[in-house]
Coordinates of C-alpha atoms in Angstrom, one line a residue:
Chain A
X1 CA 104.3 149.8 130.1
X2 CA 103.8 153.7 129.4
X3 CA 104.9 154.8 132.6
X4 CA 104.1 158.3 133.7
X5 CA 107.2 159.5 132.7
X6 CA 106.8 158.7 129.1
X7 CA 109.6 156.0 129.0
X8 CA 108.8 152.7 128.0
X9 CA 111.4 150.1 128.8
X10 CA 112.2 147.5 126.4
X11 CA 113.7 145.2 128.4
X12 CA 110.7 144.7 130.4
X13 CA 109.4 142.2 128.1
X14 CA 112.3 139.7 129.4
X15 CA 111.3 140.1 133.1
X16 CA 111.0 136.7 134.7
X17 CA 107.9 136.8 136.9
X18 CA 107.0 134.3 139.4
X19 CA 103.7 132.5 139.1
X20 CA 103.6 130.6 142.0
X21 CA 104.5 126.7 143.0
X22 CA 107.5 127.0 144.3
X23 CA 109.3 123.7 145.4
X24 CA 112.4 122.9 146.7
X25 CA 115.2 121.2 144.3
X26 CA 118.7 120.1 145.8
X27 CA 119.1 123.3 148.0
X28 CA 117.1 125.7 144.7
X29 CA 114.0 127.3 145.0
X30 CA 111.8 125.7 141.8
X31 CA 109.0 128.2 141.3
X32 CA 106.3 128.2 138.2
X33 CA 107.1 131.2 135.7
X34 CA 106.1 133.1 133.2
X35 CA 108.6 131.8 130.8
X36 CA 107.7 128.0 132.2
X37 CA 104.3 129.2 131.5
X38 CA 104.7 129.7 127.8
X39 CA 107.2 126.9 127.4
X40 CA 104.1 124.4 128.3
X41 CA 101.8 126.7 125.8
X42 CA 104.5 126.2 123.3
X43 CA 104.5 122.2 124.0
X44 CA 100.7 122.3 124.2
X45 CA 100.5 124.1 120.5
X46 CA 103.4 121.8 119.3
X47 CA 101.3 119.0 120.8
X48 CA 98.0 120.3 119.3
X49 CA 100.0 120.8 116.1
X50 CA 100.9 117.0 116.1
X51 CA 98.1 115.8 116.9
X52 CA 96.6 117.0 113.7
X53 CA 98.8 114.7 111.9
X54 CA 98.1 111.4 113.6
X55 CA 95.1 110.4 111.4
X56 CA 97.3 108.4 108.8
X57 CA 95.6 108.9 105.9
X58 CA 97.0 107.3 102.6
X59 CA 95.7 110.9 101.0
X60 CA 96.5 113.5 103.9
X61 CA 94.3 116.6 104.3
X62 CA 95.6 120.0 105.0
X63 CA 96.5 119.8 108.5
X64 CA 98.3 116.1 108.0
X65 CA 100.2 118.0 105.0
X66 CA 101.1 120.7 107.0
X67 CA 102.8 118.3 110.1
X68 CA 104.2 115.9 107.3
X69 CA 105.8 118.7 105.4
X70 CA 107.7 119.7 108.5
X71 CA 108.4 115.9 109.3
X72 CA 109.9 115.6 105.7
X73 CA 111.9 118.4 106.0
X74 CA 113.5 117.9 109.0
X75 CA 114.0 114.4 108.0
X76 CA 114.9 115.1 104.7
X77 CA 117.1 117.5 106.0
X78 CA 118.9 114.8 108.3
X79 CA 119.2 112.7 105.5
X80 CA 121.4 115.0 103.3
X81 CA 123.9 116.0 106.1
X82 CA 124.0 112.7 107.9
X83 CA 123.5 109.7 106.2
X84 CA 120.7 107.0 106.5
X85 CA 122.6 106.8 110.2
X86 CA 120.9 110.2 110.5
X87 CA 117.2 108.5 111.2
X88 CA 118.1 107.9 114.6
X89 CA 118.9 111.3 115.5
X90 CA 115.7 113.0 113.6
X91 CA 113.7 113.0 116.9
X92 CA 115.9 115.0 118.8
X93 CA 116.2 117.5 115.9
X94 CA 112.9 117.9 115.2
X95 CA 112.0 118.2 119.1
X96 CA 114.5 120.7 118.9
X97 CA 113.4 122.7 115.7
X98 CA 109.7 122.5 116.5
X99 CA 110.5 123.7 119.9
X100 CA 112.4 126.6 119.1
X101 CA 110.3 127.8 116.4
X102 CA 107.0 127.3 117.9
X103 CA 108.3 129.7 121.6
X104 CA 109.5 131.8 118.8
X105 CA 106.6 132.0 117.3
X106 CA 104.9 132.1 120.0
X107 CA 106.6 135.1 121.5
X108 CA 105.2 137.3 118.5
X109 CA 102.0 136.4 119.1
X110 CA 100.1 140.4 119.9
X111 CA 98.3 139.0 123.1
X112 CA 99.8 142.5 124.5
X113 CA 96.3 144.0 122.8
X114 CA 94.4 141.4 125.2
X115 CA 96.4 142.6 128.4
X116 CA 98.8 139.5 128.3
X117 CA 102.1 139.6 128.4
X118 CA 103.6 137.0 126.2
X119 CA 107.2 135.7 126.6
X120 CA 109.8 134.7 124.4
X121 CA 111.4 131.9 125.9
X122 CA 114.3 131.8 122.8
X123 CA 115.6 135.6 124.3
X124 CA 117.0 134.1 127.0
X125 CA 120.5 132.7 127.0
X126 CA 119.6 130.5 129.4
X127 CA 117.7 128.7 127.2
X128 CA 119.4 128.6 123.8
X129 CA 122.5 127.8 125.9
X130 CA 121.1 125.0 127.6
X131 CA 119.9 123.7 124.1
X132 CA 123.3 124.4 122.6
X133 CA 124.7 122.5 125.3
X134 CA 122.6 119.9 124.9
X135 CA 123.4 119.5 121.1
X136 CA 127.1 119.4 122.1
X137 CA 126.9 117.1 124.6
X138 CA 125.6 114.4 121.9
X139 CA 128.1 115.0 119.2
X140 CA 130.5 114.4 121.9
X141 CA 128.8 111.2 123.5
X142 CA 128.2 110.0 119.8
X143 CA 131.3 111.1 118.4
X144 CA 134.0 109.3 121.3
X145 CA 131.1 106.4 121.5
X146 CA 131.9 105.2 117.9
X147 CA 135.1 106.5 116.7
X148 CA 136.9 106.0 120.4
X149 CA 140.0 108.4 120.5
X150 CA 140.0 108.9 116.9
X151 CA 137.0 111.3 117.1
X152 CA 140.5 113.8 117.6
X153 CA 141.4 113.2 114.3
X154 CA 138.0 115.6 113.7
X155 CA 140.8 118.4 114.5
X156 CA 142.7 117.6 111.4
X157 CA 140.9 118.5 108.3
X158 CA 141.6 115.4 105.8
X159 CA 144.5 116.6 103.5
X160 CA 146.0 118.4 106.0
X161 CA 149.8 119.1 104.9
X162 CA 152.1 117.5 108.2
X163 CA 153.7 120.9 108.7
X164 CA 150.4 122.6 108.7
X165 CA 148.8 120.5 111.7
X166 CA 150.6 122.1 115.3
X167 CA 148.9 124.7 113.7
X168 CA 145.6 123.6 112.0
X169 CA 144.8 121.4 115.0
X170 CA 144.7 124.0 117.5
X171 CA 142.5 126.4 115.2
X172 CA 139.9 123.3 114.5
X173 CA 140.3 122.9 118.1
X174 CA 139.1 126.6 119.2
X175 CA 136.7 126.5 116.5
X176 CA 135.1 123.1 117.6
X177 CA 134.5 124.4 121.4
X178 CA 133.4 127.7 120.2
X179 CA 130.3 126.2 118.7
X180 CA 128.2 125.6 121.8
X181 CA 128.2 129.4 122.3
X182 CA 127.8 130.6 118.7
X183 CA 125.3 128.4 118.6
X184 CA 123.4 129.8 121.3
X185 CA 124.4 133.0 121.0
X186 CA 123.1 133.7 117.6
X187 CA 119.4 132.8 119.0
X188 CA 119.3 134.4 122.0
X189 CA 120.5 137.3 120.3
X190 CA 118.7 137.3 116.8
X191 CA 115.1 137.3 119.1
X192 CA 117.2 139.7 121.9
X193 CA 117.3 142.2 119.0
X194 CA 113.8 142.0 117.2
X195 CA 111.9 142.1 120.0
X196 CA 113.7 145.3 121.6
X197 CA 113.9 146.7 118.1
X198 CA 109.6 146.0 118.1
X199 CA 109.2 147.2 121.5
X200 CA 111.6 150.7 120.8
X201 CA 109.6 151.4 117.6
X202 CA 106.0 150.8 119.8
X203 CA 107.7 153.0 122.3
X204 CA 107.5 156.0 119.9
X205 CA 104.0 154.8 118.5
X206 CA 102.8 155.8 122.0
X207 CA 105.2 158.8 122.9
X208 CA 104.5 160.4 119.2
X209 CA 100.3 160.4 120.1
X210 CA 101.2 161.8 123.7
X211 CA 103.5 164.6 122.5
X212 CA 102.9 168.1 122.9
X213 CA 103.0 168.7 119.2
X214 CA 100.2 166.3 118.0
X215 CA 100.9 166.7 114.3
X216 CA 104.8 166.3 114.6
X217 CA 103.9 163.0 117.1
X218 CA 101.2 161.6 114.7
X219 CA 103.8 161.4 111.8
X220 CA 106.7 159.8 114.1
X221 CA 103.7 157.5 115.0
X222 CA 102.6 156.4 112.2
X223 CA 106.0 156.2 110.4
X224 CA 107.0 154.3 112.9
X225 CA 104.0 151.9 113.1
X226 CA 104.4 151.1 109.3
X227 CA 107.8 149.9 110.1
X228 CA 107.0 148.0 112.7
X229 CA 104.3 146.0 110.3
X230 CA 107.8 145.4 108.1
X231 CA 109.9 144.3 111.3
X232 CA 107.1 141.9 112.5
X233 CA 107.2 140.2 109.2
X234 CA 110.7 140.2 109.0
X235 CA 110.8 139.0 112.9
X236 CA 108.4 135.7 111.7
X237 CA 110.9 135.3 108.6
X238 CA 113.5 135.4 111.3
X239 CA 111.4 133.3 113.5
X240 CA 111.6 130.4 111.3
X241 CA 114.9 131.0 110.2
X242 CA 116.8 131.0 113.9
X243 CA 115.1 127.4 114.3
X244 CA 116.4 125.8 110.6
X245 CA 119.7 127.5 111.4
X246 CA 119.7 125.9 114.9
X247 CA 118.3 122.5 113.1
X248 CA 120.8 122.4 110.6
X249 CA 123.8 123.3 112.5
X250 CA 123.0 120.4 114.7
X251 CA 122.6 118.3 112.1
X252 CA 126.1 119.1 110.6
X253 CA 127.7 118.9 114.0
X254 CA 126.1 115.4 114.2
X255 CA 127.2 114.3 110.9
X256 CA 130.7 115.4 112.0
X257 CA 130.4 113.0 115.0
X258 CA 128.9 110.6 112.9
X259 CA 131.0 110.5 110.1
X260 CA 134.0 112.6 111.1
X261 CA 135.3 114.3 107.8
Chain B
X1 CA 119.4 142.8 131.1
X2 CA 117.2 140.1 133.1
X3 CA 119.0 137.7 130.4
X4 CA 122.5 138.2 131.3
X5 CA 121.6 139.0 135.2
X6 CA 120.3 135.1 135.3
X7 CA 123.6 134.2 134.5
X8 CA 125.4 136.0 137.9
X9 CA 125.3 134.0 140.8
X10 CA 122.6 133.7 143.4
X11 CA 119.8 134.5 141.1
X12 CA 116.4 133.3 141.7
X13 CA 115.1 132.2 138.3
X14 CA 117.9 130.6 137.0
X15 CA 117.5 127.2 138.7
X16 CA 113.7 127.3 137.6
X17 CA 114.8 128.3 134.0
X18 CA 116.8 125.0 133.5
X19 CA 114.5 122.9 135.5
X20 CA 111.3 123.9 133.0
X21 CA 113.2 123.6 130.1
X22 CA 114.7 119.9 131.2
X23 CA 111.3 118.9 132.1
X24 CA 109.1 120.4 129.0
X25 CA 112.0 119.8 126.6
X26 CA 112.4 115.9 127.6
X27 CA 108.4 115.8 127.2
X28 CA 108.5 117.4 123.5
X29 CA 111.3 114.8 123.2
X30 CA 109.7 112.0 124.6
X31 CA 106.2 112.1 123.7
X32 CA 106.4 114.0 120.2
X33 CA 109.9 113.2 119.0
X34 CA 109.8 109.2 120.5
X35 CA 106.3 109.0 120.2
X36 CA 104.5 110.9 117.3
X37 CA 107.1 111.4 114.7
X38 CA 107.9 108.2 114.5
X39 CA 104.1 107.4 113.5
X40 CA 103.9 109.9 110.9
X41 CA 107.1 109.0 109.3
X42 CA 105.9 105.4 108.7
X43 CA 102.6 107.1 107.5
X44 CA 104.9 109.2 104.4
X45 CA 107.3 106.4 104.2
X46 CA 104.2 104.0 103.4
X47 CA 102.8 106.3 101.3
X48 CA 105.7 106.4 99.3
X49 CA 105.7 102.8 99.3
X50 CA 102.3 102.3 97.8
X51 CA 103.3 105.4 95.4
X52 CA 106.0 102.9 94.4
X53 CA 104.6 99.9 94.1
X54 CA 101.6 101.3 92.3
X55 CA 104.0 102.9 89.8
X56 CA 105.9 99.6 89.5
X57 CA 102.6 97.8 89.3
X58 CA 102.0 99.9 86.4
X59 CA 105.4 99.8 84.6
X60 CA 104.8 95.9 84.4
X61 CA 101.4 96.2 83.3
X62 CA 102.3 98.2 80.5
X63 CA 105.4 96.0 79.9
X64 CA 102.9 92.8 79.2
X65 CA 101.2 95.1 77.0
X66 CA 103.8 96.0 74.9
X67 CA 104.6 91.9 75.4
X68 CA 101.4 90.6 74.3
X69 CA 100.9 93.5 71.4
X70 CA 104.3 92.6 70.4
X71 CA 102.9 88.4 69.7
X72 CA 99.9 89.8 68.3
X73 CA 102.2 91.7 65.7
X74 CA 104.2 88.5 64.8
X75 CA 101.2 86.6 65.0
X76 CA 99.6 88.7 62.2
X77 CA 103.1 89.0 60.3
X78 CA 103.0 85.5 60.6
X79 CA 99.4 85.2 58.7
X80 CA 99.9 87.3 56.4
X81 CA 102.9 85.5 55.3
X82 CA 101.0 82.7 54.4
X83 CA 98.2 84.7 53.2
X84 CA 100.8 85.9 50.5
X85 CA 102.5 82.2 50.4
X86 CA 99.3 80.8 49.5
X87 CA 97.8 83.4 47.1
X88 CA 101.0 82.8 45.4
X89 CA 101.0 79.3 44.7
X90 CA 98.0 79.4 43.5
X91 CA 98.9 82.0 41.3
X92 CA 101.8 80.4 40.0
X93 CA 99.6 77.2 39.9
X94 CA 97.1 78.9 37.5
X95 CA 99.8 80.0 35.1
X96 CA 101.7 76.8 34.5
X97 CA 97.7 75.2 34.0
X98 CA 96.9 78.4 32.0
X99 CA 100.5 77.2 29.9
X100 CA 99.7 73.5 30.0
X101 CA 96.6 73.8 27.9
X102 CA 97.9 77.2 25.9
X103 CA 100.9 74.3 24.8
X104 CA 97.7 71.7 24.2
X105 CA 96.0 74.3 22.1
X106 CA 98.6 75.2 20.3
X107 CA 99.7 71.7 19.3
X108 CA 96.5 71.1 17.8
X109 CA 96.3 74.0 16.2
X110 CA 99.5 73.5 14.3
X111 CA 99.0 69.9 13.6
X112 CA 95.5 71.4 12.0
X113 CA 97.7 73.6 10.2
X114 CA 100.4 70.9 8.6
X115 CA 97.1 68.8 7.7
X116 CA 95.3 71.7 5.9
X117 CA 99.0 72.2 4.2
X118 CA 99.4 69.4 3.4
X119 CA 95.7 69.2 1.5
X120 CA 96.4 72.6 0.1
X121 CA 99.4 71.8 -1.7
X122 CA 97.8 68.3 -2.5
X123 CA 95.1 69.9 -4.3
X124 CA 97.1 72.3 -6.0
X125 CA 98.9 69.6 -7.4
X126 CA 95.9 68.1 -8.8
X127 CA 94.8 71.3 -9.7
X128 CA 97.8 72.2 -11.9
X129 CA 97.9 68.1 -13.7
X130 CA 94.1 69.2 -14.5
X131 CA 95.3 72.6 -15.8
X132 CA 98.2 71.0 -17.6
X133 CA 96.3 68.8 -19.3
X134 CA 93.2 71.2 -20.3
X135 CA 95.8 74.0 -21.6
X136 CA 96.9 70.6 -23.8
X137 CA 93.6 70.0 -25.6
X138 CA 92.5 73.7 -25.7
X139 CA 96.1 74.3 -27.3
X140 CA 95.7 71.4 -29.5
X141 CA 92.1 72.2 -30.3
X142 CA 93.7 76.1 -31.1
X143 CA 96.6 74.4 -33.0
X144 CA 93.8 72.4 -35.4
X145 CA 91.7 75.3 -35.8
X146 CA 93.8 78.1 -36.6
X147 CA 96.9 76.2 -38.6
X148 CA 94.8 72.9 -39.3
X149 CA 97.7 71.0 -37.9
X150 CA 97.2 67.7 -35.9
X151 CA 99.5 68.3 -32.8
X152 CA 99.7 64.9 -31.1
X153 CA 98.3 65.1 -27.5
X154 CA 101.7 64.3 -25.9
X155 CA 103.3 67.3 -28.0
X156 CA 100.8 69.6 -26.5
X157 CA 101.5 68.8 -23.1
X158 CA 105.2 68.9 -23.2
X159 CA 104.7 72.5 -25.0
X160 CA 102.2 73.2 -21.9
X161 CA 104.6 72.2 -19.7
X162 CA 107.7 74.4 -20.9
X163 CA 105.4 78.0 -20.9
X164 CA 104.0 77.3 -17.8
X165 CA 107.2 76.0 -15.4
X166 CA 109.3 78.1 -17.8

């Protein structure tokens, strides 16, 4: 988006666009986007992905070895923090991980070179909370499901002196509700960053070869393009690690429900 | 921000966000956490299985094995105990034979020896009456000759007899 001024906005890459469809939802207007768009390409891909790994071979190839390594990490990872209880909630985790990490992936995909504009459905709070909320929601459906009022007992770490719980119980407390938001928060705001930090540093790729000084320009440029090769790998590292974080923290707010202390 | 500004009220995307990400979300969940992953698990989980049971498979294999090389050990311990058993019988058999007719031998031998004693000293005895009683006449016949004495024959003798037993 050069625009004739010079001044690229980096927030334009979060614009929600309308792509037509529009239907009406209990009194909300339910129209196709751009980010609905590339959440059904990220499905699709994960889809794709999966696919790959259906043929159930004794000896896998390199696709099936691919999907089963994520499988067996994920449910590898379950099985550490949870328990062999922890089965039954691998689905939802891995949905969740593969999900995240393939819109994030997704989003750094350089389709801009083709004319596309691609969309990272992680940036938006809206999204990470909804997921975070989601993830909350269980542990508290699982956690008052089996343990019944004694899930409060997860506010009073075991050991606890009896003096020290008016005021341990409330800080659990805080901390326990806080986790929805961290949890989205740190997402939305990890892929926030590296995509405005990518789009900023693009911005003077552009403005540094349509300065008036060219030679001044060229070496902002291409200073600037080298460290954008070093942020886009860092952004992938970052890519994979927002999902595992999200993963795991599920996981260990599941084991809590699970399991308590 | 068009993040934060979805989050004010009466903004047109936000009822679209949520509805997308319910529906695609509960699809990922349904069809590739309900429906795929469960598949491919029980794809590594039988793997693992057969990985098992080969290598348990294998562990008793090599356990018979060692069982049937262990018999065959005993077995040939065994033999060659009664290799050595028997070699040794016989050997001791062959030395008491070897002793039985060394004792035989021997027992002959020495009654051979008494007899040819015996005959020895039998002949010796007749040897010295005959030289007794030739040293007799030659002493007589010397007696005669020399001094011209008669010596009677039984004077002779008994002179024989004291120089020769002293």
């Amino acid at each position: 988006m050069a625009a004739e001024s010079g001044k690229i906005d980096p927030m334009h890459q979060f614009e929600v666009t309308p792509l037509g469809g529009g239907f009406n939802l209990g009194g909300h207007e339910i129209l196709f986007t751009n980010s609905a768009l590339w959440m059904v390409v990220a499905a699709i891909a994960l889809g794709i992905f999966m696919w790959g790994g259906m043929r159930r071979q004794l000896v896998p190839g390199r696709w099936q070895a691919a999907v089963e390594g994520f499988t067996g990490f994920i449910s590898s990872m379950m099985m550490q923090n949870i328990g062999t209880e922890g089965r039954k909630y691998t689905p939802y985790v891995f949905s969740l991980f593969m999900f995240i990490l393939f819109c994030n992936l997704l989003g750094m995909l350089p389709l801009g070179v083709l004319g596309l504009h691609p969309f990272t459905v992680t940036s938006h709070i809206a999204i990470t909370g909804v997921l975070a909320l989601i993830s909350f929601a269980i542990v508290l459906v699982v956690g008052f499901w089996r343990h019944k009022l004694h899930f409060f007992s997860l506010f009073v770490p075991h050991g606890t002196p009896l003096p020290m719980i008016p005021i341990i119980a409330p800080i659990e407390f805080v901390s326990f509700m806080v986790r929805p938001f961290s949890l989205g928060l740190r997402l939305f705001v990890a892929m926030t960053a590296g995509h405005v930090l990518l789009k900023v540093l693009s911005g003077f790729v552009i403005n540094g070869f349509n300065a008036e000084t060219l030679w001044l320009g060229s070496i902002v440029s291409v200073l600037s393009f080298i460290l954008m090769i070093g942020i886009s790998a860092l952004e992938l590292l970052v890519a994979g690690i927002q999902a595992y974080v999200f993963a795991l923290l599920t996981s260990l707010y599941i084991n809590d429900a699970v399991n308590l202390h | 921000m068009p993040q934060i500004a979805q989050l004010t009220a009466d903004n047109w995307y936000l009822a679209s966000q949520l509805f997308w990400l319910l529906v695609v979300f509960a699809g990922i969940y349904l069809v590739i956490g309900r429906g795929m992953l469960p598949k491919i698990e029980a794809t590594v989980d039988a793997r693992d299985r057969k990985v098992a049971d080969d290598l348990a498979a294998a562990k008793a294999a090599h356990a018979a094995a060692d069982a049937i090389e262990e018999s065959y050990r005993q077995q040939s311990d065994a033999s060659r105990a009664a290799a050595q058993k028997a070699v040794a019988e016989a050997k001791d058999k062959a030395a008491k034979d070897a002793e039985k007719r060394l004792a035989k031998v021997d027992a002959e031998l020495s009654d051979k020896l008494t007899a040819a004693e015996a005959d020895v000293a039998s002949a010796r005895k007749s040897a010295m009456a005959e030289i007794e009683s030739v040293a007799a006449e030659a002493a007589g016949d010397l007696v005669a000759k020399l001094a011209g004495v008669k010596v009677g024959a039984a004077d002779a003798k008994a002179a024989v007899k004291a120089v020769l037993h002293g």
